[in-house]
Amino acid sequence: MNPVTVIVGSSIGGVRTAQALRASGYDGEVLLVGEETALPYDKPPLSKGLLAGKSTVEDITLLTEEAAAEAGIRLVPGRAATGLDVAGRWIELADGERLRFDDLVIATGARARPSPWGGMPGVHVLRTLGDAEALARDLGKGGPLVVIGAGFIGAEVAATARDMGVEDVTLVDPAPAPLHGVLGPELADWCARLHAGNGVTTRFGVGVDGIDRSAEGLLVRLADGKRFPAATVVVGIGAVPCDDWLRSSCLRLDDGVVCDAYGRAAENVYAVGDVARVPHPRKNALVRAEHWTSTVEQAARVAHNIARKESPRAHEPVEYVWSDQYDNTIQITGHTGGPLSAVTVPGPDPGRAFARLYAEPDGSFAGAVTVNWPRALITCRKAVGSAASLEEIRGSVSAKRPVTKTGARP
Amino acid sequence: MAVVKADPGLCQGYANCVVAADDVFDLDDDGVVVVLRDEVEESEKDRVTDAARSCPVSALVVESS
Ligand SMILES: Cc1cc2nc3c(=O)[nH]c(=O)nc-3n(C[C@H](O)[C@H](O)[C@H](O)COP(=O)(O)OP(=O)(O)OC[C@H]3O[C@@H](n4cnc5c(N)ncnc54)[C@H](O)[C@@H]3O)c2cc1C
Ligand code: SF4
């Protein structure tokens, strides 16, 4: 009998695992089970182009029925997995059906942390296509919009709403500035100014006490007593891994499915993407990344490890995430922010493009944030995990600036 | 041989392709993808296809010729 790989979760992690199984020459059956009925779609555009109406559902589709059939991937949409028996090698679906597997890949991702101030009409989270469509409809009616949480999703929603012409946008976070943890104080301040400069009212360093509903609409109450009326509220306060369906299995769960360096959670059971907690090669810790690129890398590794059991490969992730805000592309790689010391290298157009390079306490290069300067990012991404010093990387990044006509560097 | 095609209009300069296969992809000074070799050997196809699939905006395709 042909071996069967069942993949649970049909977003980027699940789809890329299925495709990579085929690319690695796997000739067993591949089943892609997903609780959503829509064709698999990609998430980053949900806070960017799709929300703004610049891209369509077709543009963000990851796998069409034809492409799935051609690759020999069986789509099982609209079915949620509710249980797993590792020893018996089957999963259970919500309707009670059991699917047998030889190998299982858990790719159930994460869901938005729900509003602790209650759900009511006009209060949104953003994780699924349905969320994005509902938010786009409300934003189409105009403001005021209050975004609670200035992480990636909150900051992008505020930026996209301004780009869509929403007049009155407020961004609130108890941290001192947006993306404070990954950017570090100085660059986070730059990001705060970016939003203020684009007409967003910013309220940082203050938390939310509650959301009230009145005849006029919603009212967001801050801890300092200020009140912001809102037609629409977006709660962007993080995500929680979808691992509850594994509670009764023997897998080790710790804010995600704990895996070894090969992506294995148990014999013949693997996890990828936002749901997976994997050993970090340099930090000596288990890390659950919530980033697109690490999901794709994990999918490729796990597929290889299923298809080529005799030569498994360990994960060697280099943290990488991008964020688009207004007309800026912010790219982050390696270990950044926090208390690390840092230098700024001006880019080809210093007003718009620059790189901030971070050093570990011993002076070695830790990571970088680049703004509108992808060529510097490439250099930094390749250097993460090497033994290079900050000074060496500063030299090679500076060399990426185009030389002006006079021969001087700008 | 396999043919490598890029849609510069879609490219957002995320650079995943360059990190995956810097002998086939690079970025120009504006951060837009440049295909360094538009034909690759059959033996390289899997590796280059993986690099193309690492593009978040699906700006790259590798086709058998
Ligand atoms: C709005 C938004 C913007 C983002 N922007 C960026 C960005 O700019 N850059 C970046 O690097 N990352 C970004 N990310 C993060 C990135 O999208 C995620 O890291 C990625 O989607 C993770 O993929 P995944 O397949 O592991 O999980 P998910 O995308 O969460 O997919 C999991 C799938 O599993 C399904 N599922 C869950 N439970 C079950 C079950 N029990 N049975 C069956 N199916 C189930 C879900 O319905 C879902 O379809 C963004 C995320 C969001 C939400
Ligand atoms: S991965 Fe895609 S978006 Fe990124 S540089 Fe390459 S082609 Fe452009």
Coordinates of C-alpha atoms and ligand atoms in Angstrom, one line a residue:
Chain A
M1 CA 0.0 0.0 0.0
N2 CA 1.2 3.5 -0.8
P3 CA 2.3 5.5 2.3
V4 CA -0.1 8.4 3.2
T5 CA 1.0 11.8 4.6
V6 CA -1.9 13.8 6.2
I7 CA -1.2 17.5 6.5
V8 CA -3.6 19.4 8.9
G9 CA -3.9 23.1 8.2
S10 CA -4.1 24.4 4.6
S11 CA -2.4 27.8 4.7
I12 CA 1.2 28.5 3.7
G13 CA 2.8 25.9 6.0
G14 CA 0.5 23.1 4.9
V15 CA 0.5 24.0 1.2
R16 CA 4.3 24.4 1.0
T17 CA 4.8 21.1 2.8
A18 CA 2.6 19.3 0.3
Q19 CA 4.4 20.9 -2.7
A20 CA 7.8 20.2 -1.2
L21 CA 6.9 16.6 -0.6
R22 CA 6.3 16.3 -4.4
A23 CA 9.4 18.3 -5.2
S24 CA 11.4 15.8 -3.0
G25 CA 10.1 12.9 -5.0
Y26 CA 7.6 11.6 -2.4
D27 CA 5.2 9.3 -4.2
G28 CA 2.7 8.4 -1.5
E29 CA -0.7 10.0 -1.0
V30 CA -0.8 13.6 0.2
L31 CA -4.0 14.8 2.0
L32 CA -4.3 18.5 2.9
V33 CA -7.0 18.9 5.5
G34 CA -8.3 22.4 6.4
E35 CA -11.1 23.7 8.5
E36 CA -11.8 26.6 6.1
T37 CA -13.9 26.1 3.0
A38 CA -12.0 28.7 0.9
L39 CA -9.1 27.6 -1.3
P40 CA -5.8 27.9 0.6
Y41 CA -4.8 31.6 0.7
D42 CA -1.9 33.6 1.9
K43 CA -2.1 35.9 5.0
P44 CA 0.4 38.8 4.7
P45 CA -1.8 40.6 2.1
L46 CA -4.7 40.6 4.6
S47 CA -3.3 43.6 6.3
K48 CA -1.9 45.2 3.2
G49 CA -3.0 44.9 -0.4
L50 CA -6.1 42.8 0.1
L51 CA -7.4 45.0 2.8
A52 CA -6.8 48.0 0.7
G53 CA -8.6 46.4 -2.3
K54 CA -5.5 46.4 -4.4
S55 CA -5.3 42.7 -4.6
T56 CA -8.1 40.1 -5.0
V57 CA -8.8 36.7 -3.5
E58 CA -7.4 35.1 -6.7
D59 CA -4.2 37.0 -6.2
I60 CA -3.6 35.5 -2.8
T61 CA -4.7 32.0 -3.5
L62 CA -1.9 29.6 -2.7
L63 CA -3.2 26.5 -4.5
T64 CA -6.0 26.2 -7.0
E65 CA -8.0 22.9 -7.5
E66 CA -6.2 22.4 -10.8
A67 CA -2.8 22.9 -9.3
A68 CA -3.6 20.5 -6.5
A69 CA -4.9 17.9 -8.9
E70 CA -1.8 18.2 -11.1
A71 CA 0.5 17.8 -8.1
G72 CA -1.5 14.9 -6.7
I73 CA -2.5 16.7 -3.6
R74 CA -6.0 15.8 -2.3
L75 CA -7.7 18.8 -0.8
V76 CA -10.0 18.1 2.2
P77 CA -11.6 21.5 2.8
G78 CA -14.1 22.5 5.4
R79 CA -13.0 19.8 7.9
A80 CA -11.5 20.6 11.2
A81 CA -9.3 18.0 13.0
T82 CA -10.4 17.4 16.6
G83 CA -8.1 14.6 17.8
L84 CA -4.9 12.7 17.2
D85 CA -3.9 9.2 18.2
V86 CA -0.1 9.0 17.7
A87 CA 0.3 5.3 18.4
G88 CA -2.7 4.3 16.3
R89 CA -1.7 6.8 13.5
W90 CA -5.0 8.4 12.9
I91 CA -6.6 11.8 13.3
E92 CA -10.2 12.4 14.0
L93 CA -12.3 15.1 12.2
A94 CA -15.2 17.1 13.6
D95 CA -17.7 14.8 11.9
G96 CA -16.2 11.8 13.6
E97 CA -14.4 10.4 10.5
R98 CA -10.9 9.1 11.1
L99 CA -8.0 9.5 8.7
R100 CA -5.1 7.1 8.9
F101 CA -1.6 8.3 8.2
D102 CA 1.9 7.1 7.9
D103 CA 3.2 10.6 8.5
L104 CA 1.4 13.5 9.9
V105 CA 2.2 17.2 9.6
I106 CA 0.6 19.6 12.0
A107 CA 0.3 23.0 10.3
T108 CA -2.7 24.5 12.1
G109 CA -1.0 27.9 12.7
A110 CA -2.4 30.4 15.1
R111 CA -5.5 32.4 15.6
A112 CA -5.9 36.0 16.7
R113 CA -5.9 36.6 20.4
P114 CA -9.5 37.6 21.1
S115 CA -10.5 41.0 22.4
P116 CA -10.4 40.9 26.2
W117 CA -12.8 43.9 26.2
G118 CA -15.6 41.9 24.7
G119 CA -16.6 41.3 21.1
M120 CA -19.3 43.5 19.6
P121 CA -20.2 44.8 16.2
G122 CA -17.4 47.0 14.9
V123 CA -14.7 45.3 16.9
H124 CA -12.4 43.3 14.7
V125 CA -9.4 41.0 14.9
L126 CA -7.4 40.1 11.7
R127 CA -6.3 36.6 10.9
T128 CA -8.5 35.1 8.2
L129 CA -9.8 36.1 4.8
G130 CA -13.2 36.5 6.4
D131 CA -11.8 38.9 9.0
A132 CA -10.1 41.0 6.3
E133 CA -13.3 41.2 4.2
A134 CA -15.4 42.2 7.2
L135 CA -12.8 44.8 8.2
A136 CA -12.5 46.2 4.7
R137 CA -16.3 46.6 4.6
D138 CA -16.3 48.6 7.8
L139 CA -13.3 50.7 6.8
G140 CA -15.0 51.5 3.5
K141 CA -17.6 53.5 5.6
G142 CA -14.8 55.7 6.9
G143 CA -13.5 56.4 10.4
P144 CA -12.9 56.9 13.2
L145 CA -10.8 53.8 13.5
V146 CA -9.0 52.9 16.8
V147 CA -6.3 50.2 16.4
I148 CA -5.3 48.6 19.7
G149 CA -1.8 47.1 19.6
A150 CA 1.1 48.5 17.6
G151 CA 2.8 45.2 16.6
F152 CA 3.1 44.2 13.0
I153 CA -0.6 43.7 12.3
G154 CA -1.8 46.8 14.2
A155 CA 0.9 49.1 12.6
E156 CA 0.1 47.7 9.1
V157 CA -3.7 48.1 9.6
A158 CA -3.2 51.8 10.7
A159 CA -1.0 52.4 7.7
T160 CA -3.3 50.7 5.2
A161 CA -6.4 52.5 6.6
R162 CA -4.7 55.9 6.1
D163 CA -3.7 54.8 2.5
M164 CA -7.4 53.9 2.0
G165 CA -8.4 57.4 3.0
V166 CA -9.7 56.8 6.5
E167 CA -9.4 60.2 8.1
D168 CA -9.4 59.6 11.8
V169 CA -7.0 56.8 12.8
T170 CA -5.7 56.3 16.4
L171 CA -3.0 53.7 17.2
V172 CA -2.8 52.7 20.9
D173 CA -0.2 50.5 22.7
P174 CA 1.1 50.3 26.3
A175 CA 4.6 50.0 24.9
P176 CA 6.5 53.3 24.3
A177 CA 6.4 53.0 20.5
P178 CA 5.4 50.6 17.7
L179 CA 7.3 47.3 17.4
H180 CA 9.3 48.3 20.4
G181 CA 10.7 44.8 21.1
V182 CA 12.2 44.1 17.7
L183 CA 13.2 47.6 16.7
G184 CA 14.7 48.9 19.9
P185 CA 13.9 52.3 21.3
E186 CA 15.5 54.5 18.7
L187 CA 14.0 52.8 15.6
A188 CA 10.7 52.3 17.3
D189 CA 10.6 56.1 17.8
W190 CA 11.2 56.5 14.1
C191 CA 8.3 54.2 13.4
A192 CA 6.1 56.2 15.8
R193 CA 7.0 59.4 13.9
L194 CA 6.3 57.6 10.6
H195 CA 2.7 57.0 11.8
A196 CA 2.3 60.5 13.3
G197 CA 3.7 62.0 10.1
N198 CA 1.0 60.1 8.1
G199 CA -1.8 61.6 10.1
V200 CA -2.3 58.8 12.7
T201 CA -3.0 59.9 16.2
T202 CA -0.6 57.9 18.4
R203 CA -1.1 57.0 22.1
F204 CA 1.8 55.0 23.3
G205 CA 2.7 54.0 26.9
V206 CA -0.9 53.7 27.8
G207 CA -3.2 50.6 28.0
V208 CA -6.8 50.2 27.2
D209 CA -9.3 49.8 30.0
G210 CA -12.4 48.9 28.0
I211 CA -14.6 49.4 25.0
D212 CA -18.1 50.7 25.5
R213 CA -21.0 50.8 23.1
S214 CA -23.3 53.8 22.9
A215 CA -25.9 55.0 20.5
E216 CA -23.2 57.0 18.6
G217 CA -20.9 54.0 18.2
L218 CA -18.0 52.6 20.1
L219 CA -15.9 54.3 22.7
V220 CA -12.4 53.1 23.6
R221 CA -11.4 54.0 27.2
L222 CA -7.7 54.3 27.9
A223 CA -6.1 53.8 31.3
D224 CA -5.2 57.5 31.5
G225 CA -8.9 58.4 31.3
K226 CA -8.9 59.6 27.7
R227 CA -11.7 58.3 25.5
F228 CA -11.7 57.8 21.8
P229 CA -14.9 57.4 19.8
A230 CA -14.7 54.8 17.1
A231 CA -16.8 53.4 14.3
T232 CA -14.4 50.5 14.0
V233 CA -11.9 49.0 16.4
V234 CA -9.1 46.6 15.5
V235 CA -7.6 44.5 18.3
G236 CA -4.1 43.4 17.2
I237 CA -2.7 42.0 20.4
G238 CA -1.0 38.8 19.1
A239 CA -1.9 35.3 18.2
V240 CA -2.3 32.0 20.1
P241 CA -1.3 28.7 18.5
C242 CA -4.1 26.3 17.3
D243 CA -2.9 23.3 19.4
D244 CA -6.1 22.7 21.4
W245 CA -7.1 19.8 19.2
L246 CA -4.0 18.0 20.3
R247 CA -4.7 18.3 24.1
S248 CA -5.7 14.7 24.5
S249 CA -2.8 13.4 22.4
C250 CA 0.6 12.5 24.0
L251 CA 2.4 15.4 22.2
R252 CA 4.2 17.9 24.3
L253 CA 2.4 21.2 24.1
D254 CA 4.0 24.4 25.5
D255 CA 2.4 27.4 23.8
G256 CA 2.7 25.4 20.5
V257 CA 3.8 21.9 19.6
V258 CA 7.3 21.2 20.9
C259 CA 9.5 19.7 18.2
D260 CA 13.1 18.6 17.8
A261 CA 15.6 20.2 15.3
Y262 CA 14.1 18.0 12.5
G263 CA 10.6 19.3 13.1
R264 CA 9.5 16.1 14.8
A265 CA 7.0 16.1 17.6
A266 CA 6.8 12.3 17.9
E267 CA 7.7 9.4 15.7
N268 CA 6.1 10.1 12.3
V269 CA 4.5 13.3 13.5
Y270 CA 5.9 16.7 12.5
A271 CA 4.9 20.3 13.0
V272 CA 5.6 23.5 10.9
G273 CA 4.8 27.2 11.0
D274 CA 3.2 29.3 13.6
V275 CA 2.0 26.3 15.6
A276 CA 5.5 24.8 16.0
R277 CA 8.0 25.5 18.7
V278 CA 11.5 24.4 17.5
P279 CA 15.0 24.6 19.0
H280 CA 16.8 27.8 18.0
P281 CA 20.3 26.9 16.8
R282 CA 22.0 30.0 18.3
K283 CA 19.8 30.9 21.3
N284 CA 19.7 27.5 23.0
A285 CA 16.0 27.9 23.5
L286 CA 12.8 26.7 21.9
V287 CA 11.3 29.4 19.7
R288 CA 7.8 29.7 18.1
A289 CA 8.2 32.1 15.2
E290 CA 5.2 33.6 13.6
H291 CA 6.8 34.6 10.3
W292 CA 6.1 33.6 6.8
T293 CA 9.6 32.8 5.7
S294 CA 10.4 30.6 8.6
T295 CA 7.2 28.7 7.9
V296 CA 8.2 28.1 4.3
E297 CA 11.7 27.0 5.4
Q298 CA 10.3 24.6 8.0
A299 CA 7.8 23.2 5.4
A300 CA 10.7 22.4 3.0
R301 CA 12.7 20.7 5.8
V302 CA 9.9 18.6 7.1
A303 CA 8.9 17.5 3.6
H304 CA 12.5 16.5 3.0
N305 CA 12.6 14.6 6.3
I306 CA 9.4 12.7 5.4
A307 CA 10.4 11.9 1.8
R308 CA 14.1 11.1 2.5
K309 CA 14.0 9.5 5.9
E310 CA 17.5 8.1 5.5
S311 CA 19.1 11.6 5.3
P312 CA 17.1 14.0 7.6
R313 CA 18.0 17.7 7.8
A314 CA 17.9 19.9 10.8
H315 CA 16.3 23.4 10.8
E316 CA 18.8 26.2 10.5
P317 CA 16.5 29.2 10.6
V318 CA 17.7 32.7 10.2
E319 CA 14.9 35.0 11.6
Y320 CA 13.5 37.1 8.8
V321 CA 10.3 39.1 8.6
W322 CA 9.2 42.1 6.6
S323 CA 6.5 44.6 7.1
D324 CA 5.0 47.2 4.7
Q325 CA 3.9 50.4 6.2
Y326 CA 2.9 53.3 3.9
D327 CA 5.4 53.2 1.1
N328 CA 8.1 51.7 3.3
T329 CA 9.4 48.2 3.4
I330 CA 10.9 47.3 6.8
Q331 CA 12.9 44.1 6.9
I332 CA 14.3 42.5 10.0
T333 CA 16.8 39.7 10.3
G334 CA 18.5 38.0 13.2
H335 CA 18.5 39.2 16.7
T336 CA 17.5 42.9 17.0
G337 CA 16.1 45.5 19.3
G338 CA 16.0 45.2 23.0
P339 CA 19.1 46.4 24.9
L340 CA 21.5 45.5 22.0
S341 CA 23.9 48.3 21.0
A342 CA 23.4 49.4 17.4
V343 CA 24.7 51.7 14.7
T344 CA 22.8 53.2 11.7
V345 CA 24.2 53.1 8.2
P346 CA 22.6 55.6 5.8
G347 CA 21.4 54.1 2.5
P348 CA 21.5 55.2 -1.1
D349 CA 18.7 57.7 -0.4
P350 CA 19.6 58.6 3.2
G351 CA 16.3 60.4 3.9
R352 CA 14.3 57.2 3.1
A353 CA 16.7 54.2 3.2
F354 CA 18.9 53.1 6.0
A355 CA 20.1 50.0 7.9
R356 CA 20.4 49.6 11.6
L357 CA 22.9 47.0 12.7
Y358 CA 22.8 45.4 16.1
A359 CA 25.7 43.8 18.0
E360 CA 25.8 41.1 20.7
P361 CA 27.7 42.2 23.9
D362 CA 30.9 40.7 22.5
G363 CA 30.8 42.9 19.4
S364 CA 29.7 40.2 17.0
F365 CA 27.0 41.0 14.5
A366 CA 23.5 40.0 15.9
G367 CA 21.0 41.2 13.3
A368 CA 19.7 44.2 11.3
V369 CA 16.6 46.2 10.5
T370 CA 16.7 47.7 7.0
V371 CA 14.3 50.3 5.7
N372 CA 13.8 50.5 1.9
W373 CA 17.2 49.0 1.3
P374 CA 16.8 45.4 0.2
R375 CA 20.4 45.0 -0.9
A376 CA 21.7 45.8 2.6
L377 CA 19.2 43.2 3.9
I378 CA 20.7 40.5 1.8
T379 CA 24.2 41.1 3.2
C380 CA 22.9 41.1 6.7
R381 CA 20.7 38.1 6.3
K382 CA 23.7 36.1 5.0
A383 CA 25.8 37.3 7.9
V384 CA 23.5 36.3 10.7
G385 CA 25.0 33.3 12.5
S386 CA 28.5 33.9 11.0
A387 CA 31.3 34.9 13.3
A388 CA 31.5 38.4 11.7
S389 CA 31.8 41.4 13.9
L390 CA 29.5 44.4 13.7
E391 CA 32.3 46.5 12.2
E392 CA 32.9 44.0 9.4
I393 CA 29.2 44.0 8.5
R394 CA 29.1 47.8 8.7
G395 CA 31.9 47.9 6.1
S396 CA 30.2 45.5 3.7
V397 CA 26.8 47.2 4.1
S398 CA 28.3 50.7 3.5
A399 CA 29.9 49.3 0.3
K400 CA 26.4 48.5 -1.0
R401 CA 25.8 52.3 -1.4
P402 CA 26.1 53.3 -5.0
V403 CA 29.1 55.5 -5.6
T404 CA 28.1 59.0 -6.7
K405 CA 29.5 60.7 -9.9
T406 CA 32.2 62.5 -8.0
G407 CA 33.3 59.1 -6.5
A408 CA 32.3 60.1 -3.0
R409 CA 29.8 58.0 -1.1
P410 CA 26.7 59.9 -0.2
Chain B
M1 CA 17.0 23.0 -19.5
A2 CA 14.5 25.0 -17.4
V3 CA 13.5 28.6 -18.0
V4 CA 13.4 31.1 -15.1
K5 CA 11.0 34.0 -15.3
A6 CA 10.5 36.9 -13.0
D7 CA 7.7 39.5 -12.9
P8 CA 9.5 42.7 -11.8
G9 CA 6.1 44.4 -11.4
L10 CA 5.2 42.0 -8.6
C11 CA 8.6 41.9 -6.9
Q12 CA 8.6 43.6 -3.5
G13 CA 12.3 43.2 -2.9
Y14 CA 11.9 40.7 0.0
A15 CA 15.1 39.0 -1.2
N16 CA 14.0 35.5 -0.2
C17 CA 15.0 34.3 -3.7
V18 CA 18.5 35.9 -3.6
V19 CA 19.2 34.2 -0.2
A20 CA 18.0 30.9 -1.6
A21 CA 19.9 31.0 -4.9
D22 CA 22.2 33.9 -5.3
D23 CA 23.7 32.4 -8.5
V24 CA 20.4 32.8 -10.2
F25 CA 18.7 35.8 -8.6
D26 CA 20.0 39.2 -7.5
L27 CA 18.4 42.6 -6.7
D28 CA 19.2 45.8 -8.6
D29 CA 19.8 49.1 -6.8
D30 CA 16.1 49.8 -6.6
G31 CA 15.6 46.5 -4.9
V32 CA 13.9 44.8 -7.8
V33 CA 14.7 41.2 -8.7
V34 CA 17.1 40.5 -11.6
V35 CA 17.4 37.0 -13.1
L36 CA 21.1 36.4 -13.6
R37 CA 20.6 33.2 -15.6
D38 CA 17.3 32.7 -17.3
E39 CA 18.1 29.1 -18.2
V40 CA 19.2 26.5 -15.7
E41 CA 20.2 22.9 -16.0
E42 CA 17.6 20.2 -15.3
S43 CA 19.9 19.1 -12.4
E44 CA 19.5 22.5 -10.8
K45 CA 15.8 22.8 -11.4
D46 CA 14.6 21.5 -7.9
R47 CA 16.9 23.9 -6.1
V48 CA 15.9 26.9 -8.2
T49 CA 12.2 25.9 -8.0
D50 CA 12.5 26.0 -4.2
A51 CA 14.1 29.4 -4.4
A52 CA 11.2 30.6 -6.6
R53 CA 8.6 29.2 -4.2
S54 CA 10.3 31.1 -1.4
C55 CA 9.0 34.3 -3.0
P56 CA 6.2 35.7 -0.9
V57 CA 4.5 37.4 -3.8
S58 CA 4.9 34.6 -6.4
A59 CA 6.9 36.8 -8.7
L60 CA 9.0 33.9 -10.0
V61 CA 8.3 30.8 -12.1
V62 CA 10.6 28.0 -13.3
E63 CA 9.3 26.1 -16.3
S64 CA 10.5 23.1 -18.2
S65 CA 11.5 24.1 -21.7
Ligands
LIG1 C1 -2.7 39.9 8.7 C2 -1.4 39.2 8.7 C3 -0.3 39.8 8.1 C4 1.0 39.1 8.2 N1 2.0 39.7 7.6 C5 3.2 39.1 7.6 C6 4.4 39.8 7.0 O1 4.3 40.9 6.4 N2 5.6 39.1 7.0 C7 5.7 37.9 7.6 O2 6.8 37.3 7.6 N3 4.7 37.3 8.2 C8 3.4 37.9 8.2 N4 2.4 37.3 8.8 C9 2.6 36.0 9.5 C10 2.4 34.8 8.5 O3 1.3 35.0 7.7 C11 2.3 33.5 9.3 O4 3.6 33.3 9.9 C12 1.9 32.3 8.4 O5 0.6 32.5 7.9 C13 2.0 31.0 9.2 O6 1.5 30.0 8.4 P1 0.9 28.6 9.0 O7 0.5 27.8 7.8 O8 1.8 28.1 10.0 O9 -0.4 29.0 9.8 P2 -1.7 29.8 9.4 O10 -1.5 30.8 8.3 O11 -2.3 30.3 10.7 O12 -2.7 28.6 8.8 C14 -3.2 27.6 9.6 C15 -4.3 27.0 8.9 O13 -4.8 25.9 9.6 C16 -6.2 25.9 9.8 N5 -6.5 25.1 11.0 C17 -6.4 25.6 12.3 N6 -6.8 24.6 13.1 C18 -7.3 23.6 12.4 C19 -7.8 22.3 12.7 N7 -8.0 21.9 14.0 N8 -8.2 21.5 11.7 C20 -8.0 21.9 10.4 N9 -7.5 23.1 10.1 C21 -7.1 23.9 11.0 C22 -6.5 27.3 9.8 O14 -7.9 27.5 9.4 C23 -5.5 27.9 8.8 O15 -6.0 27.8 7.5 C24 1.1 37.9 8.8 C25 0.0 37.3 9.4 C26 -1.3 37.9 9.4 C27 -2.4 37.2 10.0
SF4_2 S1 11.6 36.8 -3.4 FE1 10.1 37.6 -4.8 S2 9.7 39.6 -3.9 FE2 11.6 38.9 -3.1 S3 13.2 39.7 -4.3 FE3 12.8 37.7 -5.0 S4 11.3 38.1 -6.6 FE4 11.3 39.9 -5.4

